[in-house]
Amino acid sequence: MMLDFFCHDIRPNFIIIIISTLLVIVLLSSSLVVIKLKKDENLRKRNGKILPPGRRGWPLIGDGFKWYNAVASSHPCSFVEEQVERYGKKIFTCNLFGKRAIVSADPNFNRFVMQNEGKLFQSSYPKSFRDLVGKNGVITAQGEQQRKLHSIASNMMRLDKLKFHFLEDIQIVIRNTFNNLHHNQLICLQDICRKLAINLMVNQLLGVSNETEVNEMAELFSDFADGCLSVPINLPGSAYHTAMKARESIISKINRTIEIHRQKSSSKVGNGVLGRLLEEEHLPDDAVADFIINLLFAGNETTAKTMLFAIYFLTHSPKALKELLDEQNSLKNNVNNGSCSSEEMMLSWQDYKSMPFTQCVIDETLRLGGIAIWLMRESKQDVEYEDYIIPKGSFVVPFLSAVHLNQSVYEEPLTFNPWRWMNNPQTQEKRNWRMSPYFAPFGGGARFCPGAELARLQIALFLHYFVTAFRWNQVKEDQMSFFPSARLINGFQIQLKRNLVV
């Protein structure tokens, strides 16, 4: 009886406490918003410029739900397009991740941000991502350290090194992978591409080709990637905890490989990037491990997903597939006319440079299904751009995909059309993916992807061997999604029909 009375007495008080707490939170949030708005107004008066149009959104939540719904769909820039239409401007303000965000669908502003990396802007990633890729990696490093690491990575993957260190190894890995696929086999192409990309990167970065080790690394990187945008709660069973454990295992494998290289003489270092890194650079072991993890992560995501999306688009464009196949068969026929046996036949660098339509397919895949759909930056100071002011500490998001899919930039932008890149001087000017503000699948400025050429080489060789070795039928409907990473929702299930032995 006494207990019943006590419970009955405390329940209303408990509810009052909860309601009071919620009211305090709302009032505090509202006060912070008012203070922020007043600060913004003072900033406008002082500089004579204005913030990009927009709104603060709900306290704490902001525009997060709308943002995530868009990027998790097959058309990730839909939220951006809605805001651009609403405000009539390609640069707008919203609230993301609890911070003011300046989001841009303006190609010139996007390029301005990329070109001022380290000066006016710096990279800004969620804690989970920073923890996983490491502080010594080229993706998250800042300032002079970033410039040094970026220079090392770019040097390791120069065009001349692609010819002599990578071209043959890539083909061996691809052919071995495809030789294990069978006639009438039902496969999930997304899994095949993921494993192939890991195999390629582990082979080229670490010099490892053992199938067991490659499979272990593929499983670890799957866990690793799943945790990169997770809530950073390090409890057993959480994606973040699993990913951090995977990181520890990956570092352990890298450190073992470092020891093996150090036990060898310099003449036996081999072609792997790690071997050359140990020979040519002087970095501590923890920096070497982070450096390799960054390249493994970036290379795997870009290469695997672009391979997958290219086949996905080609499957739904028989005309493009036929033209690609004709181009690749002509190269294969040229190789067959040589004196080498079928086991020794390899495409040469000249063959790779003789794939104009294949390159158009790659560019169109990157435009429609690019992996880096937006960049994450933060303003280091108050930045003035045209009529706008961007306050110090603002989250700045150049949304590259919103430019790639803009109908004022590309005719019928949602249509897979590789021919748009051919014989059109206006489009050819846009196509310069190193410099063009209209086509930036590999970023730009000081953080331009150092492995861009390597990724394109891998994708082109994958397309060559896949389309000449197989025909296929899609057995389940599928669609793209871009959160938490780019993927096809059902993994793109297809039934293979083998043409010949690779």
C-alpha positions as a Python dict, from the first residue, in 0.01 Angstrom:
ca = {
    (1, 'M'): (0, 0, 0),
    (2, 'M'): (277, 235, 94),
    (3, 'L'): (466, 144, -226),
    (4, 'D'): (155, 204, -438),
    (5, 'F'): (109, 543, -280),
    (6, 'F'): (475, 630, -337),
    (7, 'C'): (464, 531, -704),
    (8, 'H'): (138, 715, -755),
    (9, 'D'): (286, 1022, -591),
    (10, 'I'): (614, 1028, -782),
    (11, 'R'): (478, 962, -1136),
    (12, 'P'): (329, 1311, -1190),
    (13, 'N'): (643, 1471, -1047),
    (14, 'F'): (857, 1266, -1284),
    (15, 'I'): (646, 1377, -1581),
    (16, 'I'): (674, 1739, -1468),
    (17, 'I'): (1052, 1704, -1451),
    (18, 'I'): (1067, 1563, -1804),
    (19, 'I'): (843, 1838, -1943),
    (20, 'S'): (1044, 2104, -1761),
    (21, 'T'): (1371, 1962, -1896),
    (22, 'L'): (1237, 1959, -2251),
    (23, 'L'): (1119, 2319, -2215),
    (24, 'V'): (1462, 2424, -2090),
    (25, 'I'): (1628, 2251, -2388),
    (26, 'V'): (1391, 2420, -2634),
    (27, 'L'): (1441, 2760, -2468),
    (28, 'L'): (1820, 2721, -2469),
    (29, 'S'): (1817, 2611, -2832),
    (30, 'S'): (1594, 2903, -2925),
    (31, 'S'): (1821, 3143, -2736),
    (32, 'L'): (2125, 3009, -2918),
    (33, 'V'): (1947, 3052, -3251),
    (34, 'V'): (1856, 3414, -3160),
    (35, 'I'): (2214, 3486, -3053),
    (36, 'K'): (2341, 3331, -3376),
    (37, 'L'): (2098, 3531, -3589),
    (38, 'K'): (2202, 3852, -3412),
    (39, 'K'): (2566, 3768, -3473),
    (40, 'D'): (2487, 3702, -3840),
    (41, 'E'): (2310, 4040, -3862),
    (42, 'N'): (2612, 4215, -3710),
    (43, 'L'): (2836, 4037, -3957),
    (44, 'R'): (2623, 4159, -4247),
    (45, 'K'): (2631, 4517, -4123),
    (46, 'R'): (3004, 4511, -4069),
    (47, 'N'): (3101, 4370, -4409),
    (48, 'G'): (2819, 4504, -4624),
    (49, 'K'): (2758, 4153, -4757),
    (50, 'I'): (2490, 3895, -4686),
    (51, 'L'): (2474, 3532, -4590),
    (52, 'P'): (2356, 3302, -4867),
    (53, 'P'): (1974, 3270, -4849),
    (54, 'G'): (1828, 2993, -4638),
    (55, 'R'): (1701, 2907, -4295),
    (56, 'R'): (1830, 2761, -3971),
    (57, 'G'): (1577, 2476, -3965),
    (58, 'W'): (1472, 2293, -3650),
    (59, 'P'): (1700, 2331, -3345),
    (60, 'L'): (1960, 2050, -3332),
    (61, 'I'): (1787, 1848, -3607),
    (62, 'G'): (1810, 2117, -3871),
    (63, 'D'): (1762, 1986, -4225),
    (64, 'G'): (1924, 1652, -4144),
    (65, 'F'): (1626, 1428, -4225),
    (66, 'K'): (1564, 1585, -4566),
    (67, 'W'): (1935, 1570, -4643),
    (68, 'Y'): (1970, 1203, -4556),
    (69, 'N'): (1652, 1108, -4743),
    (70, 'A'): (1797, 1270, -5054),
    (71, 'V'): (2148, 1124, -5039),
    (72, 'A'): (2014, 776, -4959),
    (73, 'S'): (1809, 783, -5279),
    (74, 'S'): (1910, 727, -5642),
    (75, 'H'): (1904, 1105, -5696),
    (76, 'P'): (2120, 1244, -5413),
    (77, 'C'): (2105, 1609, -5515),
    (78, 'S'): (1723, 1635, -5492),
    (79, 'F'): (1739, 1830, -5163),
    (80, 'V'): (1990, 2071, -5315),
    (81, 'E'): (1777, 2118, -5627),
    (82, 'E'): (1470, 2195, -5413),
    (83, 'Q'): (1657, 2464, -5218),
    (84, 'V'): (1807, 2617, -5532),
    (85, 'E'): (1458, 2639, -5684),
    (86, 'R'): (1316, 2779, -5360),
    (87, 'Y'): (1570, 3058, -5318),
    (88, 'G'): (1665, 3115, -5680),
    (89, 'K'): (2034, 3089, -5590),
    (90, 'K'): (2287, 2810, -5637),
    (91, 'I'): (2444, 2880, -5296),
    (92, 'F'): (2222, 2854, -4990),
    (93, 'T'): (2230, 2814, -4613),
    (94, 'C'): (2083, 2526, -4414),
    (95, 'N'): (2149, 2339, -4090),
    (96, 'L'): (2336, 2009, -4114),
    (97, 'F'): (2495, 1797, -3844),
    (98, 'G'): (2407, 2062, -3583),
    (99, 'K'): (2600, 2333, -3767),
    (100, 'R'): (2532, 2606, -4017),
    (101, 'A'): (2607, 2469, -4362),
    (102, 'I'): (2674, 2666, -4680),
    (103, 'V'): (2577, 2429, -4961),
    (104, 'S'): (2669, 2499, -5321),
    (105, 'A'): (2548, 2381, -5661),
    (106, 'D'): (2752, 2660, -5821),
    (107, 'P'): (3044, 2520, -6027),
    (108, 'N'): (3258, 2831, -5990),
    (109, 'F'): (3213, 2852, -5613),
    (110, 'N'): (3287, 2479, -5583),
    (111, 'R'): (3612, 2534, -5769),
    (112, 'F'): (3687, 2841, -5553),
    (113, 'V'): (3655, 2624, -5241),
    (114, 'M'): (3875, 2347, -5382),
    (115, 'Q'): (4141, 2590, -5502),
    (116, 'N'): (4158, 2757, -5159),
    (117, 'E'): (4210, 2438, -4963),
    (118, 'G'): (4438, 2510, -4668),
    (119, 'K'): (4403, 2887, -4711),
    (120, 'L'): (4039, 2982, -4663),
    (121, 'F'): (3895, 2632, -4614),
    (122, 'Q'): (4002, 2304, -4459),
    (123, 'S'): (3864, 1951, -4476),
    (124, 'S'): (3598, 1867, -4219),
    (125, 'Y'): (3488, 1508, -4156),
    (126, 'P'): (3276, 1337, -3887),
    (127, 'K'): (3464, 1201, -3586),
    (128, 'S'): (3399, 838, -3684),
    (129, 'F'): (3560, 897, -4024),
    (130, 'R'): (3862, 1078, -3878),
    (131, 'D'): (3917, 804, -3619),
    (132, 'L'): (3903, 529, -3878),
    (133, 'V'): (4115, 670, -4160),
    (134, 'G'): (4369, 807, -3911),
    (135, 'K'): (4530, 1144, -3853),
    (136, 'N'): (4834, 1069, -4071),
    (137, 'G'): (4641, 993, -4388),
    (138, 'V'): (4626, 1208, -4699),
    (139, 'I'): (4245, 1239, -4665),
    (140, 'T'): (4230, 1400, -4319),
    (141, 'A'): (4575, 1558, -4275),
    (142, 'Q'): (4597, 1938, -4278),
    (143, 'G'): (4848, 2201, -4385),
    (144, 'E'): (5206, 2109, -4461),
    (145, 'Q'): (5156, 1746, -4358),
    (146, 'Q'): (4873, 1709, -4611),
    (147, 'R'): (5084, 1864, -4888),
    (148, 'K'): (5373, 1629, -4810),
    (149, 'L'): (5156, 1316, -4804),
    (150, 'H'): (4968, 1421, -5118),
    (151, 'S'): (5299, 1474, -5299),
    (152, 'I'): (5420, 1128, -5192),
    (153, 'A'): (5097, 963, -5311),
    (154, 'S'): (5101, 1150, -5643),
    (155, 'N'): (5464, 1050, -5699),
    (156, 'M'): (5387, 685, -5625),
    (157, 'M'): (5114, 677, -5891),
    (158, 'R'): (5260, 883, -6173),
    (159, 'L'): (5174, 778, -6528),
    (160, 'D'): (5520, 634, -6594),
    (161, 'K'): (5485, 413, -6284),
    (162, 'L'): (5141, 297, -6396),
    (163, 'K'): (5298, 170, -6720),
    (164, 'F'): (5584, -18, -6560),
    (165, 'H'): (5458, -116, -6215),
    (166, 'F'): (5083, -161, -6246),
    (167, 'L'): (4964, -240, -6599),
    (168, 'E'): (5052, -609, -6604),
    (169, 'D'): (4973, -676, -6237),
    (170, 'I'): (4622, -531, -6276),
    (171, 'Q'): (4547, -760, -6568),
    (172, 'I'): (4676, -1068, -6385),
    (173, 'V'): (4449, -997, -6086),
    (174, 'I'): (4144, -931, -6306),
    (175, 'R'): (4198, -1242, -6519),
    (176, 'N'): (4249, -1464, -6215),
    (177, 'T'): (3928, -1328, -6061),
    (178, 'F'): (3724, -1388, -6378),
    (179, 'N'): (3868, -1734, -6433),
    (180, 'N'): (3698, -1835, -6107),
    (181, 'L'): (3354, -1733, -6243),
    (182, 'H'): (3154, -1999, -6423),
    (183, 'H'): (2909, -2028, -6710),
    (184, 'N'): (2547, -1978, -6590),
    (185, 'Q'): (2670, -1870, -6247),
    (186, 'L'): (2442, -1636, -6052),
    (187, 'I'): (2651, -1363, -5891),
    (188, 'C'): (2611, -1042, -5694),
    (189, 'L'): (2830, -815, -5904),
    (190, 'Q'): (2867, -563, -5621),
    (191, 'D'): (3045, -826, -5410),
    (192, 'I'): (3265, -933, -5702),
    (193, 'C'): (3368, -572, -5772),
    (194, 'R'): (3438, -505, -5405),
    (195, 'K'): (3658, -811, -5373),
    (196, 'L'): (3834, -738, -5703),
    (197, 'A'): (3906, -377, -5603),
    (198, 'I'): (4047, -484, -5266),
    (199, 'N'): (4256, -748, -5445),
    (200, 'L'): (4390, -484, -5683),
    (201, 'M'): (4469, -234, -5409),
    (202, 'V'): (4625, -488, -5172),
    (203, 'N'): (4833, -622, -5459),
    (204, 'Q'): (4950, -279, -5576),
    (205, 'L'): (4995, -114, -5236),
    (206, 'L'): (5122, -401, -5024),
    (207, 'G'): (5249, -641, -5289),
    (208, 'V'): (5026, -916, -5144),
    (209, 'S'): (4847, -1163, -5375),
    (210, 'N'): (4769, -1455, -5144),
    (211, 'E'): (4397, -1531, -5188),
    (212, 'T'): (4339, -1604, -4818),
    (213, 'E'): (4494, -1274, -4713),
    (214, 'V'): (4300, -1086, -4980),
    (215, 'N'): (3971, -1240, -4861),
    (216, 'E'): (4050, -1148, -4501),
    (217, 'M'): (4131, -792, -4604),
    (218, 'A'): (3808, -768, -4807),
    (219, 'E'): (3600, -868, -4502),
    (220, 'L'): (3787, -626, -4279),
    (221, 'F'): (3740, -338, -4522),
    (222, 'S'): (3370, -411, -4552),
    (223, 'D'): (3337, -363, -4174),
    (224, 'F'): (3572, -65, -4190),
    (225, 'A'): (3370, 117, -4459),
    (226, 'D'): (3037, 52, -4282),
    (227, 'G'): (3162, 240, -3977),
    (228, 'C'): (3301, 550, -4149),
    (229, 'L'): (2978, 750, -4114),
    (230, 'S'): (2844, 575, -3805),
    (231, 'V'): (2767, 723, -3463),
    (232, 'P'): (3103, 718, -3278),
    (233, 'I'): (2989, 505, -2984),
    (234, 'N'): (3254, 248, -2904),
    (235, 'L'): (3030, -26, -2762),
    (236, 'P'): (3043, -394, -2867),
    (237, 'G'): (2801, -459, -3151),
    (238, 'S'): (2799, -101, -3281),
    (239, 'A'): (2918, -30, -3637),
    (240, 'Y'): (3183, 208, -3501),
    (241, 'H'): (3323, -52, -3258),
    (242, 'T'): (3332, -319, -3530),
    (243, 'A'): (3503, -79, -3769),
    (244, 'M'): (3767, 21, -3512),
    (245, 'K'): (3843, -346, -3449),
    (246, 'A'): (3877, -393, -3826),
    (247, 'R'): (4116, -98, -3837),
    (248, 'E'): (4334, -258, -3570),
    (249, 'S'): (4350, -581, -3770),
    (250, 'I'): (4431, -397, -4094),
    (251, 'I'): (4713, -204, -3923),
    (252, 'S'): (4845, -529, -3780),
    (253, 'K'): (4859, -679, -4131),
    (254, 'I'): (5029, -367, -4270),
    (255, 'N'): (5289, -372, -3990),
    (256, 'R'): (5365, -740, -4058),
    (257, 'T'): (5416, -655, -4425),
    (258, 'I'): (5648, -368, -4327),
    (259, 'E'): (5861, -609, -4123),
    (260, 'I'): (5878, -854, -4414),
    (261, 'H'): (5996, -576, -4646),
    (262, 'R'): (6260, -465, -4400),
    (263, 'Q'): (6398, -818, -4378),
    (264, 'K'): (6453, -820, -4752),
    (265, 'S'): (6735, -651, -4934),
    (266, 'S'): (6648, -335, -5127),
    (267, 'S'): (6678, -527, -5454),
    (268, 'K'): (6383, -745, -5347),
    (269, 'V'): (6145, -470, -5241),
    (270, 'G'): (5926, -526, -5547),
    (271, 'N'): (5667, -310, -5718),
    (272, 'G'): (5423, -254, -5432),
    (273, 'V'): (5374, 107, -5322),
    (274, 'L'): (5461, 10, -4964),
    (275, 'G'): (5800, -123, -5072),
    (276, 'R'): (5882, 193, -5265),
    (277, 'L'): (5746, 405, -4979),
    (278, 'L'): (5985, 241, -4733),
    (279, 'E'): (6275, 280, -4975),
    (280, 'E'): (6212, 636, -5092),
    (281, 'E'): (6046, 813, -4796),
    (282, 'H'): (6119, 849, -4427),
    (283, 'L'): (5793, 819, -4237),
    (284, 'P'): (5730, 662, -3895),
    (285, 'D'): (5545, 329, -3899),
    (286, 'D'): (5217, 473, -3769),
    (287, 'A'): (5221, 732, -4050),
    (288, 'V'): (5296, 461, -4306),
    (289, 'A'): (5001, 252, -4179),
    (290, 'D'): (4759, 547, -4196),
    (291, 'F'): (4892, 640, -4540),
    (292, 'I'): (4826, 291, -4676),
    (293, 'I'): (4482, 270, -4511),
    (294, 'N'): (4384, 599, -4677),
    (295, 'L'): (4490, 476, -5021),
    (296, 'L'): (4323, 138, -4969),
    (297, 'F'): (3997, 303, -4863),
    (298, 'A'): (3990, 571, -5134),
    (299, 'G'): (4100, 333, -5409),
    (300, 'N'): (3857, 60, -5312),
    (301, 'E'): (3553, 290, -5292),
    (302, 'T'): (3622, 471, -5620),
    (303, 'T'): (3724, 170, -5825),
    (304, 'A'): (3473, -90, -5703),
    (305, 'K'): (3167, 133, -5727),
    (306, 'T'): (3258, 280, -6067),
    (307, 'M'): (3312, -70, -6210),
    (308, 'L'): (2973, -174, -6072),
    (309, 'F'): (2784, 135, -6192),
    (310, 'A'): (2942, 115, -6538),
    (311, 'I'): (2805, -237, -6592),
    (312, 'Y'): (2472, -130, -6441),
    (313, 'F'): (2438, 159, -6687),
    (314, 'L'): (2561, -47, -6983),
    (315, 'T'): (2307, -319, -6903),
    (316, 'H'): (2031, -64, -6952),
    (317, 'S'): (2191, 85, -7265),
    (318, 'P'): (2235, -196, -7523),
    (319, 'K'): (2358, 48, -7787),
    (320, 'A'): (2639, 173, -7561),
    (321, 'L'): (2728, -183, -7460),
    (322, 'K'): (2754, -289, -7826),
    (323, 'E'): (2983, 2, -7913),
    (324, 'L'): (3201, -66, -7610),
    (325, 'L'): (3218, -436, -7696),
    (326, 'D'): (3312, -361, -8058),
    (327, 'E'): (3596, -137, -7941),
    (328, 'Q'): (3726, -392, -7691),
    (329, 'N'): (3696, -685, -7935),
    (330, 'S'): (3905, -493, -8188),
    (331, 'L'): (4179, -457, -7927),
    (332, 'K'): (4155, -826, -7838),
    (333, 'N'): (4181, -921, -8202),
    (334, 'N'): (4493, -708, -8238),
    (335, 'V'): (4651, -885, -7943),
    (336, 'N'): (4547, -1227, -8080),
    (337, 'N'): (4731, -1150, -8404),
    (338, 'G'): (5054, -1126, -8209),
    (339, 'S'): (5303, -1405, -8153),
    (340, 'C'): (5231, -1467, -7781),
    (341, 'S'): (5019, -1751, -7649),
    (342, 'S'): (4669, -1693, -7509),
    (343, 'E'): (4804, -1730, -7153),
    (344, 'E'): (5061, -1456, -7214),
    (345, 'M'): (4838, -1210, -7399),
    (346, 'M'): (4824, -876, -7223),
    (347, 'L'): (4698, -539, -7330),
    (348, 'S'): (4976, -286, -7376),
    (349, 'W'): (4984, 77, -7269),
    (350, 'Q'): (4913, 168, -7632),
    (351, 'D'): (4604, -55, -7623),
    (352, 'Y'): (4485, 129, -7311),
    (353, 'K'): (4532, 463, -7483),
    (354, 'S'): (4330, 333, -7781),
    (355, 'M'): (3995, 311, -7596),
    (356, 'P'): (3819, 642, -7674),
    (357, 'F'): (3464, 514, -7627),
    (358, 'T'): (3559, 323, -7314),
    (359, 'Q'): (3692, 646, -7167),
    (360, 'C'): (3359, 812, -7254),
    (361, 'V'): (3175, 533, -7070),
    (362, 'I'): (3396, 589, -6764),
    (363, 'D'): (3339, 965, -6770),
    (364, 'E'): (2963, 925, -6810),
    (365, 'T'): (2955, 672, -6523),
    (366, 'L'): (3148, 914, -6302),
    (367, 'R'): (2913, 1198, -6398),
    (368, 'L'): (2595, 1003, -6322),
    (369, 'G'): (2721, 785, -6038),
    (370, 'G'): (3031, 955, -5907),
    (371, 'I'): (3144, 840, -5564),
    (372, 'A'): (3249, 1183, -5434),
    (373, 'I'): (2906, 1343, -5469),
    (374, 'W'): (2991, 1621, -5223),
    (375, 'L'): (3293, 1753, -5034),
    (376, 'M'): (3314, 1841, -4664),
    (377, 'R'): (3495, 2164, -4581),
    (378, 'E'): (3501, 2426, -4305),
    (379, 'S'): (3576, 2797, -4340),
    (380, 'K'): (3893, 2893, -4153),
    (381, 'Q'): (3796, 3262, -4145),
    (382, 'D'): (3520, 3494, -4262),
    (383, 'V'): (3524, 3442, -4639),
    (384, 'E'): (3383, 3689, -4890),
    (385, 'Y'): (3262, 3554, -5224),
    (386, 'E'): (3079, 3784, -5465),
    (387, 'D'): (2782, 3927, -5265),
    (388, 'Y'): (2807, 3669, -4989),
    (389, 'I'): (2991, 3632, -4664),
    (390, 'I'): (3064, 3289, -4521),
    (391, 'P'): (3130, 3316, -4146),
    (392, 'K'): (3430, 3150, -3989),
    (393, 'G'): (3356, 2795, -3875),
    (394, 'S'): (3075, 2735, -4123),
    (395, 'F'): (3036, 2386, -4267),
    (396, 'V'): (3086, 2431, -4644),
    (397, 'V'): (2952, 2167, -4883),
    (398, 'P'): (3042, 2189, -5253),
    (399, 'F'): (2781, 1948, -5395),
    (400, 'L'): (2958, 1820, -5705),
    (401, 'S'): (2674, 1591, -5813),
    (402, 'A'): (2435, 1887, -5833),
    (403, 'V'): (2656, 2030, -6107),
    (404, 'H'): (2704, 1697, -6285),
    (405, 'L'): (2325, 1651, -6302),
    (406, 'N'): (2230, 2009, -6383),
    (407, 'Q'): (2022, 2040, -6700),
    (408, 'S'): (2166, 2386, -6770),
    (409, 'V'): (2511, 2225, -6786),
    (410, 'Y'): (2431, 1889, -6950),
    (411, 'E'): (2150, 1808, -7191),
    (412, 'E'): (1920, 1538, -7050),
    (413, 'P'): (2147, 1505, -6745),
    (414, 'L'): (1978, 1195, -6600),
    (415, 'T'): (2030, 994, -6920),
    (416, 'F'): (2333, 768, -6960),
    (417, 'N'): (2484, 904, -7280),
    (418, 'P'): (2857, 835, -7333),
    (419, 'W'): (2841, 999, -7676),
    (420, 'R'): (2794, 1339, -7511),
    (421, 'W'): (3171, 1341, -7452),
    (422, 'M'): (3258, 1283, -7819),
    (423, 'N'): (3298, 1528, -8107),
    (424, 'N'): (3147, 1820, -7918),
    (425, 'P'): (3394, 2104, -7852),
    (426, 'Q'): (3174, 2253, -7579),
    (427, 'T'): (3150, 1925, -7390),
    (428, 'Q'): (3518, 1850, -7450),
    (429, 'E'): (3602, 2168, -7263),
    (430, 'K'): (3386, 2056, -6969),
    (431, 'R'): (3548, 1712, -6980),
    (432, 'N'): (3885, 1821, -6839),
    (433, 'W'): (3838, 1646, -6505),
    (434, 'R'): (4157, 1797, -6366),
    (435, 'M'): (4057, 2159, -6421),
    (436, 'S'): (3692, 2193, -6525),
    (437, 'P'): (3447, 2338, -6269),
    (438, 'Y'): (3168, 2145, -6446),
    (439, 'F'): (3313, 1795, -6408),
    (440, 'A'): (3505, 1714, -6090),
    (441, 'P'): (3465, 1342, -6010),
    (442, 'F'): (3809, 1335, -5843),
    (443, 'G'): (3780, 1662, -5652),
    (444, 'G'): (4028, 1938, -5720),
    (445, 'G'): (4292, 2172, -5588),
    (446, 'A'): (4536, 2051, -5324),
    (447, 'R'): (4315, 1747, -5251),
    (448, 'F'): (4275, 1628, -5608),
    (449, 'C'): (4267, 1247, -5591),
    (450, 'P'): (4629, 1130, -5644),
    (451, 'G'): (4504, 789, -5763),
    (452, 'A'): (4273, 921, -6035),
    (453, 'E'): (4481, 785, -6324),
    (454, 'L'): (4526, 449, -6151),
    (455, 'A'): (4151, 421, -6090),
    (456, 'R'): (4073, 494, -6457),
    (457, 'L'): (4329, 235, -6569),
    (458, 'Q'): (4178, -31, -6340),
    (459, 'I'): (3822, 46, -6455),
    (460, 'A'): (3913, 40, -6825),
    (461, 'L'): (4091, -294, -6793),
    (462, 'F'): (3802, -435, -6590),
    (463, 'L'): (3556, -333, -6864),
    (464, 'H'): (3777, -486, -7132),
    (465, 'Y'): (3796, -827, -6968),
    (466, 'F'): (3439, -834, -6839),
    (467, 'V'): (3257, -746, -7162),
    (468, 'T'): (3478, -966, -7380),
    (469, 'A'): (3454, -1266, -7144),
    (470, 'F'): (3086, -1257, -7049),
    (471, 'R'): (2731, -1189, -7149),
    (472, 'W'): (2483, -1150, -6866),
    (473, 'N'): (2119, -1114, -6770),
    (474, 'Q'): (1995, -904, -6479),
    (475, 'V'): (1777, -1122, -6257),
    (476, 'K'): (1651, -868, -6002),
    (477, 'E'): (1552, -503, -6027),
    (478, 'D'): (1793, -262, -5867),
    (479, 'Q'): (1859, 104, -5801),
    (480, 'M'): (2139, 326, -5676),
    (481, 'S'): (2174, 465, -5326),
    (482, 'F'): (2448, 695, -5197),
    (483, 'F'): (2426, 652, -4821),
    (484, 'P'): (2614, 545, -4617),
    (485, 'S'): (2819, 485, -4932),
    (486, 'A'): (2748, 451, -5303),
    (487, 'R'): (2591, 114, -5385),
    (488, 'L'): (2317, -76, -5563),
    (489, 'I'): (2050, -171, -5311),
    (490, 'N'): (2022, -536, -5422),
    (491, 'G'): (2387, -573, -5517),
    (492, 'F'): (2310, -609, -5891),
    (493, 'Q'): (2234, -978, -5926),
    (494, 'I'): (2313, -1115, -6270),
    (495, 'Q'): (2350, -1452, -6441),
    (496, 'L'): (2672, -1489, -6636),
    (497, 'K'): (2715, -1650, -6977),
    (498, 'R'): (3081, -1717, -7050),
    (499, 'N'): (3210, -1633, -7398),
    (500, 'L'): (3565, -1761, -7364),
    (501, 'V'): (3841, -1820, -7113),
    (502, 'V'): (4001, -1493, -7009),
}
